[in-house]
PDB file of C-alpha atoms and ligand atoms in Angstrom:
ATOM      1  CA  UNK A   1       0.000   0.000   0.000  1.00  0.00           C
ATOM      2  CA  UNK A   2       1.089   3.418  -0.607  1.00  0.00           C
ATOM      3  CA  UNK A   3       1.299   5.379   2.964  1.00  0.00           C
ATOM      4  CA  UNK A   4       1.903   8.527   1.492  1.00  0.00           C
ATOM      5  CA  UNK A   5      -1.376   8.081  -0.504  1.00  0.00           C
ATOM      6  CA  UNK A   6      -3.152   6.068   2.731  1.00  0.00           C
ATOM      7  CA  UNK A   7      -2.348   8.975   4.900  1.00  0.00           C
ATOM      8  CA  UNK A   8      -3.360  11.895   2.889  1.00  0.00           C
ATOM      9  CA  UNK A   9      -6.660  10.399   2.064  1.00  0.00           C
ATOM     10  CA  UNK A  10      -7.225   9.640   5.854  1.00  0.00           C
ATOM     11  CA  UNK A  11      -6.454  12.826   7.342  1.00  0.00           C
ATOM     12  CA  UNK A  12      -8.592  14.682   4.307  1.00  0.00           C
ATOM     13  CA  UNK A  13     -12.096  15.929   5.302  1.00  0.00           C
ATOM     14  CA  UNK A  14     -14.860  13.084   4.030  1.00  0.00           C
ATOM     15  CA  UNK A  15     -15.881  14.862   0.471  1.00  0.00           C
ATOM     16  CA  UNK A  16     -17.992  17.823   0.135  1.00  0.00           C
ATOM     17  CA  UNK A  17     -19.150  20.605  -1.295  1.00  0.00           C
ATOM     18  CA  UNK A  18     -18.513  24.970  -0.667  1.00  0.00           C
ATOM     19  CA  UNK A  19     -20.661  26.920  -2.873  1.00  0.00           C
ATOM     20  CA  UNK A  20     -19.134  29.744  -3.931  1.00  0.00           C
ATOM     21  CA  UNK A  21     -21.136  31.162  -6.256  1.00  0.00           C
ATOM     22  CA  UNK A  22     -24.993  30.698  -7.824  1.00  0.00           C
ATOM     23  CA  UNK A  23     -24.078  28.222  -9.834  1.00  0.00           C
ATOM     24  CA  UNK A  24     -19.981  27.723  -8.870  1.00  0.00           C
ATOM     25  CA  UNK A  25     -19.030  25.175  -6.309  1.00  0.00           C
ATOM     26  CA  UNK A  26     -15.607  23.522  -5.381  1.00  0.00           C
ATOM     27  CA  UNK A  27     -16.703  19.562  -4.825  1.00  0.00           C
ATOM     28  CA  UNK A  28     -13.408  19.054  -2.279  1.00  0.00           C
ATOM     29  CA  UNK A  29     -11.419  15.265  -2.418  1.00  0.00           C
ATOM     30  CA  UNK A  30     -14.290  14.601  -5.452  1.00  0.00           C
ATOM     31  CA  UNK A  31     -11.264  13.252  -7.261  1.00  0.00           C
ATOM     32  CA  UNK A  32      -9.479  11.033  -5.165  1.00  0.00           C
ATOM     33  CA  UNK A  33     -11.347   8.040  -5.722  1.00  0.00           C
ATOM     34  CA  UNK A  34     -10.680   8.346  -9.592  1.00  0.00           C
ATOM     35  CA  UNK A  35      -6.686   9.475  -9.160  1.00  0.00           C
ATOM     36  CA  UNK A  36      -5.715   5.584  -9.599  1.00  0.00           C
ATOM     37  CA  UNK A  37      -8.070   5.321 -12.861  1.00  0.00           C
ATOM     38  CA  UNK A  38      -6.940   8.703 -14.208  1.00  0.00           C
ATOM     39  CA  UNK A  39      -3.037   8.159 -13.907  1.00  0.00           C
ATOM     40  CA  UNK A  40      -2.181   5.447 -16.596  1.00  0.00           C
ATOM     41  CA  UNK A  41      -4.132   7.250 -19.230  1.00  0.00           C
ATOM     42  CA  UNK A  42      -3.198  10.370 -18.350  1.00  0.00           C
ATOM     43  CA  UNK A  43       0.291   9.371 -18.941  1.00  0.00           C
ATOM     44  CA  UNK A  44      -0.655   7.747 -22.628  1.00  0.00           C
ATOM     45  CA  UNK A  45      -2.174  11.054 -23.277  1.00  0.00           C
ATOM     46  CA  UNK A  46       1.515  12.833 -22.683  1.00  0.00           C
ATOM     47  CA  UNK A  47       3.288  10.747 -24.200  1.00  0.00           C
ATOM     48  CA  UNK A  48       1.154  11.056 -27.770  1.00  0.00           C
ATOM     49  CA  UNK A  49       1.167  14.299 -26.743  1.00  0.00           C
ATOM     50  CA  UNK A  50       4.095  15.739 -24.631  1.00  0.00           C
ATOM     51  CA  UNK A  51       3.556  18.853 -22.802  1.00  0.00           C
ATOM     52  CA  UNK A  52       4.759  22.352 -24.506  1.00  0.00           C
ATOM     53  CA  UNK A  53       5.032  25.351 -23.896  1.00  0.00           C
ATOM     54  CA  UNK A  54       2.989  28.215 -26.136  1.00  0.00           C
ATOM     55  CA  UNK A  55       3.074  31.629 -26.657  1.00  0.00           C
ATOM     56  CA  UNK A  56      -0.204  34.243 -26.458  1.00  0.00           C
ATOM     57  CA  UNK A  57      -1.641  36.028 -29.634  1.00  0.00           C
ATOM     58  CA  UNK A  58       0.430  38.759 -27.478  1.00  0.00           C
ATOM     59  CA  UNK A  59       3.580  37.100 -27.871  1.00  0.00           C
ATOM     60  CA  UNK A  60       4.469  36.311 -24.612  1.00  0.00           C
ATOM     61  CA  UNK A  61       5.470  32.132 -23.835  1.00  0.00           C
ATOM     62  CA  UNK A  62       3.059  31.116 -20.993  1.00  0.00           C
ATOM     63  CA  UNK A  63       4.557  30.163 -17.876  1.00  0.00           C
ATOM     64  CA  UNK A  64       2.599  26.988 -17.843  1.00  0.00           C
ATOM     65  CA  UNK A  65       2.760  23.761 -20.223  1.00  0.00           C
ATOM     66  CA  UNK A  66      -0.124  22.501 -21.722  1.00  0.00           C
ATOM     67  CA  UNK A  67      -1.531  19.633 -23.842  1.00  0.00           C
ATOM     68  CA  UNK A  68      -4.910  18.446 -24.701  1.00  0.00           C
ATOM     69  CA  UNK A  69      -6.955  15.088 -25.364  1.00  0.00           C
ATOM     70  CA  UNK A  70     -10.516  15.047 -26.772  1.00  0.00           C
ATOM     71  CA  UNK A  71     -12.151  15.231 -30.661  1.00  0.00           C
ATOM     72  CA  UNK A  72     -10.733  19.050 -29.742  1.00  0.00           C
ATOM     73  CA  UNK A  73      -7.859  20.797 -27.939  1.00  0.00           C
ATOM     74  CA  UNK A  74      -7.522  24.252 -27.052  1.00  0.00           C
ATOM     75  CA  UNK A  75      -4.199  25.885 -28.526  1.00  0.00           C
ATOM     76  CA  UNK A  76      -2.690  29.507 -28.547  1.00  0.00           C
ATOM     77  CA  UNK A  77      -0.109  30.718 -30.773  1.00  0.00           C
ATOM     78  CA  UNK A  78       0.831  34.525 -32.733  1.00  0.00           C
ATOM     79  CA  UNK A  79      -2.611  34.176 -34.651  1.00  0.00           C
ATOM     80  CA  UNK A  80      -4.945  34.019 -31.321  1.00  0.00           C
ATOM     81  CA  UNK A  81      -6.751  31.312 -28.993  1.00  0.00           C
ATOM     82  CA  UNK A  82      -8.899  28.380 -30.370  1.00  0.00           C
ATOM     83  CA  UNK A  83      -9.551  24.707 -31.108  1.00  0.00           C
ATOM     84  CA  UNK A  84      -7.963  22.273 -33.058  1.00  0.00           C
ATOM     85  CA  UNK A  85      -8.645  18.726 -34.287  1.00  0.00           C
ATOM     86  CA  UNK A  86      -5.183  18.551 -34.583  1.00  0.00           C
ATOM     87  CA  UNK A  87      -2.334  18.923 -32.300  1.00  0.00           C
ATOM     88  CA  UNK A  88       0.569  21.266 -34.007  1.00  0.00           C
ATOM     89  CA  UNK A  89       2.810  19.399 -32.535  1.00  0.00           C
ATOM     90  CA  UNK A  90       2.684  16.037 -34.269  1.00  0.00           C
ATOM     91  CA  UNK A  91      -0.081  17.078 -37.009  1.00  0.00           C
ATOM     92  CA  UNK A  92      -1.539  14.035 -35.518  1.00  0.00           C
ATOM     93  CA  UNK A  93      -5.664  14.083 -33.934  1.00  0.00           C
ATOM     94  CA  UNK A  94      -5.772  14.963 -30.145  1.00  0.00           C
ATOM     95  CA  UNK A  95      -5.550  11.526 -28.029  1.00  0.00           C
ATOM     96  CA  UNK A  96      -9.190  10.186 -27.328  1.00  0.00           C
ATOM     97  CA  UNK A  97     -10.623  11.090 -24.205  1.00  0.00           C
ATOM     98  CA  UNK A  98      -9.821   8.475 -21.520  1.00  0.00           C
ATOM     99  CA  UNK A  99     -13.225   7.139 -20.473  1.00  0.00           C
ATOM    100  CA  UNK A 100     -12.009   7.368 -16.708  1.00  0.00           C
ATOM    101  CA  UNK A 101     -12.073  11.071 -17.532  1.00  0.00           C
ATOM    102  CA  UNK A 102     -15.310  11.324 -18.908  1.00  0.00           C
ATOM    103  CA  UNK A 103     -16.552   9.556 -16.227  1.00  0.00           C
ATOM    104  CA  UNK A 104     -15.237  12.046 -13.485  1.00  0.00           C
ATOM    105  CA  UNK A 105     -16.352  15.134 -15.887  1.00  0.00           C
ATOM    106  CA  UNK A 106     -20.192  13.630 -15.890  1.00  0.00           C
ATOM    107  CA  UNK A 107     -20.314  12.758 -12.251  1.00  0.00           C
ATOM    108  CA  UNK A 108     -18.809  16.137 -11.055  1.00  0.00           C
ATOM    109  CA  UNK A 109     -20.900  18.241 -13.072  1.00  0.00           C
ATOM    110  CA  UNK A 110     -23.851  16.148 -11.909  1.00  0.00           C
ATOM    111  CA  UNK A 111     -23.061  16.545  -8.179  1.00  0.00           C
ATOM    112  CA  UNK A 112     -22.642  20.186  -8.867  1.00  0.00           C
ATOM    113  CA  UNK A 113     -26.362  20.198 -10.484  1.00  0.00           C
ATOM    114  CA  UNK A 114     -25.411  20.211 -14.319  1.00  0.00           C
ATOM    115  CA  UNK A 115     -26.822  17.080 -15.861  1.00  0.00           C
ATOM    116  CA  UNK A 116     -26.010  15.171 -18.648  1.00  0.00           C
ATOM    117  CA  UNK A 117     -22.517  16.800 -18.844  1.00  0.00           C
ATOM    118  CA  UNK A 118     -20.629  14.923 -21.746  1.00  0.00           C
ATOM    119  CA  UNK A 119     -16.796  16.597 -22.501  1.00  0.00           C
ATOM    120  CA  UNK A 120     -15.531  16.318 -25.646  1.00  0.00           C
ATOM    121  CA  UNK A 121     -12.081  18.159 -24.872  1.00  0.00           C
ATOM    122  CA  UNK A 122      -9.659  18.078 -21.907  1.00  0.00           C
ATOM    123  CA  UNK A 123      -7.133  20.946 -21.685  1.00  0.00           C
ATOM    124  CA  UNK A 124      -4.452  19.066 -19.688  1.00  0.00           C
ATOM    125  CA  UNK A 125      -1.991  22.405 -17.683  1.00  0.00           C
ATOM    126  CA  UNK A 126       1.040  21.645 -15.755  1.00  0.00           C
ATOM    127  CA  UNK A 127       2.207  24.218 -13.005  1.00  0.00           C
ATOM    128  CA  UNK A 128       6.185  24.435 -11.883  1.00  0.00           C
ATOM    129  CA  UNK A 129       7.330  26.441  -9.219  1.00  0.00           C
ATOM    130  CA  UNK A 130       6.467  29.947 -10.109  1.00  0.00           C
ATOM    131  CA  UNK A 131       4.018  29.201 -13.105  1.00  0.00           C
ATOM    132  CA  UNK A 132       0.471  30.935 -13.024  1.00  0.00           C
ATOM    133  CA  UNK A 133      -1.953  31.708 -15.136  1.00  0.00           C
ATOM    134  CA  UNK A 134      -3.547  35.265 -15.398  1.00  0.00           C
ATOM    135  CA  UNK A 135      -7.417  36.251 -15.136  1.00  0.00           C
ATOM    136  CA  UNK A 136      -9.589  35.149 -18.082  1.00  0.00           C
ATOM    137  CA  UNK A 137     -12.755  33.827 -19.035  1.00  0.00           C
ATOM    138  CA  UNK A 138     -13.307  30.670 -21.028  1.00  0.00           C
ATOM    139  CA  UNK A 139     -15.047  32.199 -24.026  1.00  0.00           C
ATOM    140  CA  UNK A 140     -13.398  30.032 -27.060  1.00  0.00           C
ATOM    141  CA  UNK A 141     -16.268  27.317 -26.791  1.00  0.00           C
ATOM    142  CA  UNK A 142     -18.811  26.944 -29.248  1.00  0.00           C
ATOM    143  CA  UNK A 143     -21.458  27.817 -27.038  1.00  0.00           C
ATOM    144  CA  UNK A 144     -21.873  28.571 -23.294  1.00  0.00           C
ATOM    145  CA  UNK A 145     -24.287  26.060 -22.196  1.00  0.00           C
ATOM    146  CA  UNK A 146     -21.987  23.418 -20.528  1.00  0.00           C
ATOM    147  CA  UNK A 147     -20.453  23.923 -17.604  1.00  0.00           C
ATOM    148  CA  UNK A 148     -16.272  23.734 -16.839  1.00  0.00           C
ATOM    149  CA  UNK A 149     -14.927  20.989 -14.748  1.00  0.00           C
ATOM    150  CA  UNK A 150     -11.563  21.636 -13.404  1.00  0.00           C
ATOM    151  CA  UNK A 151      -9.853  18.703 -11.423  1.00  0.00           C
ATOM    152  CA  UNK A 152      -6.919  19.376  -9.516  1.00  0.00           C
ATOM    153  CA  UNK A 153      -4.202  16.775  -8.781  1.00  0.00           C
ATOM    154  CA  UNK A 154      -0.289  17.503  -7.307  1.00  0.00           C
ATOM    155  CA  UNK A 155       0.982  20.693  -5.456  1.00  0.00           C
ATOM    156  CA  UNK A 156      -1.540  23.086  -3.712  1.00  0.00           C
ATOM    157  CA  UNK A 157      -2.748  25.902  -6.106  1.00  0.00           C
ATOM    158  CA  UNK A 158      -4.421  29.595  -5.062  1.00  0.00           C
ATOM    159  CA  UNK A 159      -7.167  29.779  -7.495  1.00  0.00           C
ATOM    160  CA  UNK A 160      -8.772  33.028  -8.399  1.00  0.00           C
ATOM    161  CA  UNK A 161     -12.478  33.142  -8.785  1.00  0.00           C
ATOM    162  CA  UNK A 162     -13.508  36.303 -10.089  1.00  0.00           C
ATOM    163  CA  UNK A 163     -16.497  37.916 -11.457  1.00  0.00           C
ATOM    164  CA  UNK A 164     -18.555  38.376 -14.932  1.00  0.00           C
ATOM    165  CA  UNK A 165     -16.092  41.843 -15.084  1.00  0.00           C
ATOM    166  CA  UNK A 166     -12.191  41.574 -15.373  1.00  0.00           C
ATOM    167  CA  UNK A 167     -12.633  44.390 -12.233  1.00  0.00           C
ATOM    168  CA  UNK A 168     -14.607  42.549 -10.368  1.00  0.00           C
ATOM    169  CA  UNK A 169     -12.211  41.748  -7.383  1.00  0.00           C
ATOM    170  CA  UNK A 170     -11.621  37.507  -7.269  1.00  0.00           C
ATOM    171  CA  UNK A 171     -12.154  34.992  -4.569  1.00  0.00           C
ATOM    172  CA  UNK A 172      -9.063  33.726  -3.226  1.00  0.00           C
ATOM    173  CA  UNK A 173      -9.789  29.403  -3.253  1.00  0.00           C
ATOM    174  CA  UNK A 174      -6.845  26.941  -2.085  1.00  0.00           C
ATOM    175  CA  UNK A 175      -7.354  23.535  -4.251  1.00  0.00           C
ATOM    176  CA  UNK A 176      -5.954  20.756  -3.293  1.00  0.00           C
ATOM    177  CA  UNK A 177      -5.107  17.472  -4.744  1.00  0.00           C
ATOM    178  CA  UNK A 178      -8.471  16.242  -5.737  1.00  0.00           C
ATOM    179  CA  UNK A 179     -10.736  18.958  -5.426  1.00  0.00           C
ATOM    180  CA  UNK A 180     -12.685  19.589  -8.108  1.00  0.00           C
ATOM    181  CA  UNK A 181     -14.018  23.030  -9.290  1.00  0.00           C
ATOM    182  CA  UNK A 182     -17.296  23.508 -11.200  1.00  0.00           C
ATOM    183  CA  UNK A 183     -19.089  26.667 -12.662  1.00  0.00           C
ATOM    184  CA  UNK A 184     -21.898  27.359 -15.332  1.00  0.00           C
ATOM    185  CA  UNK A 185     -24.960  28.994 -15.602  1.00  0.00           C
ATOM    186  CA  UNK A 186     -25.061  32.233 -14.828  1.00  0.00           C
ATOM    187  CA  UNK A 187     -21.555  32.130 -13.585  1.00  0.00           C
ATOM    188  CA  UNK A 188     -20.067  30.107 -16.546  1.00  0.00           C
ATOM    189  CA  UNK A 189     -18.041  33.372 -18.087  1.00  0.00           C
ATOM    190  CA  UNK A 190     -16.339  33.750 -14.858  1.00  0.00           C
ATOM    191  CA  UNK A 191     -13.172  35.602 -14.840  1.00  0.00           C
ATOM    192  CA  UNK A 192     -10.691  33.106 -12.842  1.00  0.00           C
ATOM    193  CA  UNK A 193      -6.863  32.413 -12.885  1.00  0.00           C
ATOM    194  CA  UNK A 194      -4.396  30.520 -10.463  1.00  0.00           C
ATOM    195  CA  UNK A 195      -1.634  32.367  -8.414  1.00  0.00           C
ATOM    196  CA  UNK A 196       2.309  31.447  -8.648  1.00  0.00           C
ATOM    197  CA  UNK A 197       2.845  28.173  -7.680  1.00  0.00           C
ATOM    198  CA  UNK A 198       4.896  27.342  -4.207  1.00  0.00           C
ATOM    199  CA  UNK A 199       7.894  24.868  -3.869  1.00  0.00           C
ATOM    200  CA  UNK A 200       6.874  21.945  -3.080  1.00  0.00           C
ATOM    201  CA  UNK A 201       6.495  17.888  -3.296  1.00  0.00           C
ATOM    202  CA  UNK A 202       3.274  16.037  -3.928  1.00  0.00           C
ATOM    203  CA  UNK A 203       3.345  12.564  -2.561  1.00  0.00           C
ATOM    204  CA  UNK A 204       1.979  11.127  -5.760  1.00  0.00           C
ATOM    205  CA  UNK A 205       2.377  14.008  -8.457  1.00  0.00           C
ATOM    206  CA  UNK A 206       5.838  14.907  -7.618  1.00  0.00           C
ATOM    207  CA  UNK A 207       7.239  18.606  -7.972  1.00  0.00           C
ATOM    208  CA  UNK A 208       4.268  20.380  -9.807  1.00  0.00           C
ATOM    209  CA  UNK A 209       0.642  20.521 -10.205  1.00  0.00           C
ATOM    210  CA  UNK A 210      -1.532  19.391 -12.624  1.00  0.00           C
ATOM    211  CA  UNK A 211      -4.851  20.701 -13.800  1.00  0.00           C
ATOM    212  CA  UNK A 212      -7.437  18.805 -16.128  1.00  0.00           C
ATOM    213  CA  UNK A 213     -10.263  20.811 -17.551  1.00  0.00           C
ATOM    214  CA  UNK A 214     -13.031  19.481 -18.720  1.00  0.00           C
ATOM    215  CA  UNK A 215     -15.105  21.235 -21.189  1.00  0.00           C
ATOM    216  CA  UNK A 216     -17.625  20.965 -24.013  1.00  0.00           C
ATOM    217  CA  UNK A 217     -16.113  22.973 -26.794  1.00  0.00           C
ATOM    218  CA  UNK A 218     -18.031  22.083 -30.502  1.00  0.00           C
TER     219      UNK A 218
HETATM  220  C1  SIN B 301      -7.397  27.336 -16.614  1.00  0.00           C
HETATM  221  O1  SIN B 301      -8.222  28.213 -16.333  1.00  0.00           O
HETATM  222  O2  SIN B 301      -7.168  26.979 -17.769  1.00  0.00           O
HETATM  223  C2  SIN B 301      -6.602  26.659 -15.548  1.00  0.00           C
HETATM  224  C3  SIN B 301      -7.266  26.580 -14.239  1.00  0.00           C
HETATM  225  C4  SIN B 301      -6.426  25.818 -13.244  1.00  0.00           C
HETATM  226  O3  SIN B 301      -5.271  25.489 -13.511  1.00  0.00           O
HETATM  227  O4  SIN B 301      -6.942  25.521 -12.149  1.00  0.00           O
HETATM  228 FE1  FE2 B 302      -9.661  28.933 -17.776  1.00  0.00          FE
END
Protein backbone atom coordinates (compact mmCIF):
# COMPACT_ATOMS: atom_id res chain seq x y z
CA UNK A 1 0.00 0.00 0.00
CA UNK A 2 1.09 3.42 -0.61
CA UNK A 3 1.30 5.38 2.96
CA UNK A 4 1.90 8.53 1.49
CA UNK A 5 -1.38 8.08 -0.50
CA UNK A 6 -3.15 6.07 2.73
CA UNK A 7 -2.35 8.97 4.90
CA UNK A 8 -3.36 11.90 2.89
CA UNK A 9 -6.66 10.40 2.06
CA UNK A 10 -7.23 9.64 5.85
CA UNK A 11 -6.45 12.83 7.34
CA UNK A 12 -8.59 14.68 4.31
CA UNK A 13 -12.10 15.93 5.30
CA UNK A 14 -14.86 13.08 4.03
CA UNK A 15 -15.88 14.86 0.47
CA UNK A 16 -17.99 17.82 0.14
CA UNK A 17 -19.15 20.61 -1.30
CA UNK A 18 -18.51 24.97 -0.67
CA UNK A 19 -20.66 26.92 -2.87
CA UNK A 20 -19.13 29.74 -3.93
CA UNK A 21 -21.14 31.16 -6.26
CA UNK A 22 -24.99 30.70 -7.82
CA UNK A 23 -24.08 28.22 -9.83
CA UNK A 24 -19.98 27.72 -8.87
CA UNK A 25 -19.03 25.17 -6.31
CA UNK A 26 -15.61 23.52 -5.38
CA UNK A 27 -16.70 19.56 -4.83
CA UNK A 28 -13.41 19.05 -2.28
CA UNK A 29 -11.42 15.27 -2.42
CA UNK A 30 -14.29 14.60 -5.45
CA UNK A 31 -11.26 13.25 -7.26
CA UNK A 32 -9.48 11.03 -5.17
CA UNK A 33 -11.35 8.04 -5.72
CA UNK A 34 -10.68 8.35 -9.59
CA UNK A 35 -6.69 9.47 -9.16
CA UNK A 36 -5.71 5.58 -9.60
CA UNK A 37 -8.07 5.32 -12.86
CA UNK A 38 -6.94 8.70 -14.21
CA UNK A 39 -3.04 8.16 -13.91
CA UNK A 40 -2.18 5.45 -16.60
CA UNK A 41 -4.13 7.25 -19.23
CA UNK A 42 -3.20 10.37 -18.35
CA UNK A 43 0.29 9.37 -18.94
CA UNK A 44 -0.65 7.75 -22.63
CA UNK A 45 -2.17 11.05 -23.28
CA UNK A 46 1.52 12.83 -22.68
CA UNK A 47 3.29 10.75 -24.20
CA UNK A 48 1.15 11.06 -27.77
CA UNK A 49 1.17 14.30 -26.74
CA UNK A 50 4.09 15.74 -24.63
CA UNK A 51 3.56 18.85 -22.80
CA UNK A 52 4.76 22.35 -24.51
CA UNK A 53 5.03 25.35 -23.90
CA UNK A 54 2.99 28.21 -26.14
CA UNK A 55 3.07 31.63 -26.66
CA UNK A 56 -0.20 34.24 -26.46
CA UNK A 57 -1.64 36.03 -29.63
CA UNK A 58 0.43 38.76 -27.48
CA UNK A 59 3.58 37.10 -27.87
CA UNK A 60 4.47 36.31 -24.61
CA UNK A 61 5.47 32.13 -23.84
CA UNK A 62 3.06 31.12 -20.99
CA UNK A 63 4.56 30.16 -17.88
CA UNK A 64 2.60 26.99 -17.84
CA UNK A 65 2.76 23.76 -20.22
CA UNK A 66 -0.12 22.50 -21.72
CA UNK A 67 -1.53 19.63 -23.84
CA UNK A 68 -4.91 18.45 -24.70
CA UNK A 69 -6.95 15.09 -25.36
CA UNK A 70 -10.52 15.05 -26.77
CA UNK A 71 -12.15 15.23 -30.66
CA UNK A 72 -10.73 19.05 -29.74
CA UNK A 73 -7.86 20.80 -27.94
CA UNK A 74 -7.52 24.25 -27.05
CA UNK A 75 -4.20 25.88 -28.53
CA UNK A 76 -2.69 29.51 -28.55
CA UNK A 77 -0.11 30.72 -30.77
CA UNK A 78 0.83 34.52 -32.73
CA UNK A 79 -2.61 34.18 -34.65
CA UNK A 80 -4.95 34.02 -31.32
CA UNK A 81 -6.75 31.31 -28.99
CA UNK A 82 -8.90 28.38 -30.37
CA UNK A 83 -9.55 24.71 -31.11
CA UNK A 84 -7.96 22.27 -33.06
CA UNK A 85 -8.64 18.73 -34.29
CA UNK A 86 -5.18 18.55 -34.58
CA UNK A 87 -2.33 18.92 -32.30
CA UNK A 88 0.57 21.27 -34.01
CA UNK A 89 2.81 19.40 -32.54
CA UNK A 90 2.68 16.04 -34.27
CA UNK A 91 -0.08 17.08 -37.01
CA UNK A 92 -1.54 14.04 -35.52
CA UNK A 93 -5.66 14.08 -33.93
CA UNK A 94 -5.77 14.96 -30.15
CA UNK A 95 -5.55 11.53 -28.03
CA UNK A 96 -9.19 10.19 -27.33
CA UNK A 97 -10.62 11.09 -24.21
CA UNK A 98 -9.82 8.48 -21.52
CA UNK A 99 -13.23 7.14 -20.47
CA UNK A 100 -12.01 7.37 -16.71
CA UNK A 101 -12.07 11.07 -17.53
CA UNK A 102 -15.31 11.32 -18.91
CA UNK A 103 -16.55 9.56 -16.23
CA UNK A 104 -15.24 12.05 -13.49
CA UNK A 105 -16.35 15.13 -15.89
CA UNK A 106 -20.19 13.63 -15.89
CA UNK A 107 -20.31 12.76 -12.25
CA UNK A 108 -18.81 16.14 -11.05
CA UNK A 109 -20.90 18.24 -13.07
CA UNK A 110 -23.85 16.15 -11.91
CA UNK A 111 -23.06 16.55 -8.18
CA UNK A 112 -22.64 20.19 -8.87
CA UNK A 113 -26.36 20.20 -10.48
CA UNK A 114 -25.41 20.21 -14.32
CA UNK A 115 -26.82 17.08 -15.86
CA UNK A 116 -26.01 15.17 -18.65
CA UNK A 117 -22.52 16.80 -18.84
CA UNK A 118 -20.63 14.92 -21.75
CA UNK A 119 -16.80 16.60 -22.50
CA UNK A 120 -15.53 16.32 -25.65
CA UNK A 121 -12.08 18.16 -24.87
CA UNK A 122 -9.66 18.08 -21.91
CA UNK A 123 -7.13 20.95 -21.68
CA UNK A 124 -4.45 19.07 -19.69
CA UNK A 125 -1.99 22.40 -17.68
CA UNK A 126 1.04 21.64 -15.75
CA UNK A 127 2.21 24.22 -13.01
CA UNK A 128 6.18 24.43 -11.88
CA UNK A 129 7.33 26.44 -9.22
CA UNK A 130 6.47 29.95 -10.11
CA UNK A 131 4.02 29.20 -13.10
CA UNK A 132 0.47 30.93 -13.02
CA UNK A 133 -1.95 31.71 -15.14
CA UNK A 134 -3.55 35.26 -15.40
CA UNK A 135 -7.42 36.25 -15.14
CA UNK A 136 -9.59 35.15 -18.08
CA UNK A 137 -12.75 33.83 -19.03
CA UNK A 138 -13.31 30.67 -21.03
CA UNK A 139 -15.05 32.20 -24.03
CA UNK A 140 -13.40 30.03 -27.06
CA UNK A 141 -16.27 27.32 -26.79
CA UNK A 142 -18.81 26.94 -29.25
CA UNK A 143 -21.46 27.82 -27.04
CA UNK A 144 -21.87 28.57 -23.29
CA UNK A 145 -24.29 26.06 -22.20
CA UNK A 146 -21.99 23.42 -20.53
CA UNK A 147 -20.45 23.92 -17.60
CA UNK A 148 -16.27 23.73 -16.84
CA UNK A 149 -14.93 20.99 -14.75
CA UNK A 150 -11.56 21.64 -13.40
CA UNK A 151 -9.85 18.70 -11.42
CA UNK A 152 -6.92 19.38 -9.52
CA UNK A 153 -4.20 16.77 -8.78
CA UNK A 154 -0.29 17.50 -7.31
CA UNK A 155 0.98 20.69 -5.46
CA UNK A 156 -1.54 23.09 -3.71
CA UNK A 157 -2.75 25.90 -6.11
CA UNK A 158 -4.42 29.60 -5.06
CA UNK A 159 -7.17 29.78 -7.49
CA UNK A 160 -8.77 33.03 -8.40
CA UNK A 161 -12.48 33.14 -8.78
CA UNK A 162 -13.51 36.30 -10.09
CA UNK A 163 -16.50 37.92 -11.46
CA UNK A 164 -18.55 38.38 -14.93
CA UNK A 165 -16.09 41.84 -15.08
CA UNK A 166 -12.19 41.57 -15.37
CA UNK A 167 -12.63 44.39 -12.23
CA UNK A 168 -14.61 42.55 -10.37
CA UNK A 169 -12.21 41.75 -7.38
CA UNK A 170 -11.62 37.51 -7.27
CA UNK A 171 -12.15 34.99 -4.57
CA UNK A 172 -9.06 33.73 -3.23
CA UNK A 173 -9.79 29.40 -3.25
CA UNK A 174 -6.85 26.94 -2.08
CA UNK A 175 -7.35 23.53 -4.25
CA UNK A 176 -5.95 20.76 -3.29
CA UNK A 177 -5.11 17.47 -4.74
CA UNK A 178 -8.47 16.24 -5.74
CA UNK A 179 -10.74 18.96 -5.43
CA UNK A 180 -12.68 19.59 -8.11
CA UNK A 181 -14.02 23.03 -9.29
CA UNK A 182 -17.30 23.51 -11.20
CA UNK A 183 -19.09 26.67 -12.66
CA UNK A 184 -21.90 27.36 -15.33
CA UNK A 185 -24.96 28.99 -15.60
CA UNK A 186 -25.06 32.23 -14.83
CA UNK A 187 -21.56 32.13 -13.59
CA UNK A 188 -20.07 30.11 -16.55
CA UNK A 189 -18.04 33.37 -18.09
CA UNK A 190 -16.34 33.75 -14.86
CA UNK A 191 -13.17 35.60 -14.84
CA UNK A 192 -10.69 33.11 -12.84
CA UNK A 193 -6.86 32.41 -12.89
CA UNK A 194 -4.40 30.52 -10.46
CA UNK A 195 -1.63 32.37 -8.41
CA UNK A 196 2.31 31.45 -8.65
CA UNK A 197 2.85 28.17 -7.68
CA UNK A 198 4.90 27.34 -4.21
CA UNK A 199 7.89 24.87 -3.87
CA UNK A 200 6.87 21.95 -3.08
CA UNK A 201 6.50 17.89 -3.30
CA UNK A 202 3.27 16.04 -3.93
CA UNK A 203 3.34 12.56 -2.56
CA UNK A 204 1.98 11.13 -5.76
CA UNK A 205 2.38 14.01 -8.46
CA UNK A 206 5.84 14.91 -7.62
CA UNK A 207 7.24 18.61 -7.97
CA UNK A 208 4.27 20.38 -9.81
CA UNK A 209 0.64 20.52 -10.20
CA UNK A 210 -1.53 19.39 -12.62
CA UNK A 211 -4.85 20.70 -13.80
CA UNK A 212 -7.44 18.80 -16.13
CA UNK A 213 -10.26 20.81 -17.55
CA UNK A 214 -13.03 19.48 -18.72
CA UNK A 215 -15.11 21.24 -21.19
CA UNK A 216 -17.62 20.97 -24.01
CA UNK A 217 -16.11 22.97 -26.79
CA UNK A 218 -18.03 22.08 -30.50
C1 LIG B 1 -7.40 27.34 -16.61
O1 LIG B 1 -8.22 28.21 -16.33
O2 LIG B 1 -7.17 26.98 -17.77
C2 LIG B 1 -6.60 26.66 -15.55
C3 LIG B 1 -7.27 26.58 -14.24
C4 LIG B 1 -6.43 25.82 -13.24
O3 LIG B 1 -5.27 25.49 -13.51
O4 LIG B 1 -6.94 25.52 -12.15
FE1 LIG C 1 -9.66 28.93 -17.78
Amino acid sequence: MNLDLFDEAASRQPPRAEQIGPQTVVLRAFALPFVDALLPPLRAVLKAAPFRRMTTPGGQSMSVALSNCGTLGWTTDAHGYRYTGLDPLTGQPWPDLPESFLRLGAEAAAQAGFADFRADACLINRYVPGARMSLHQDRDEQDFDAPIVSVSLGLPAMFQMGGLQRSDRPLRVPLLHGDVLVWGGVDRLRFHGVLPLREGHHPVMGPQRINLTLRKAG
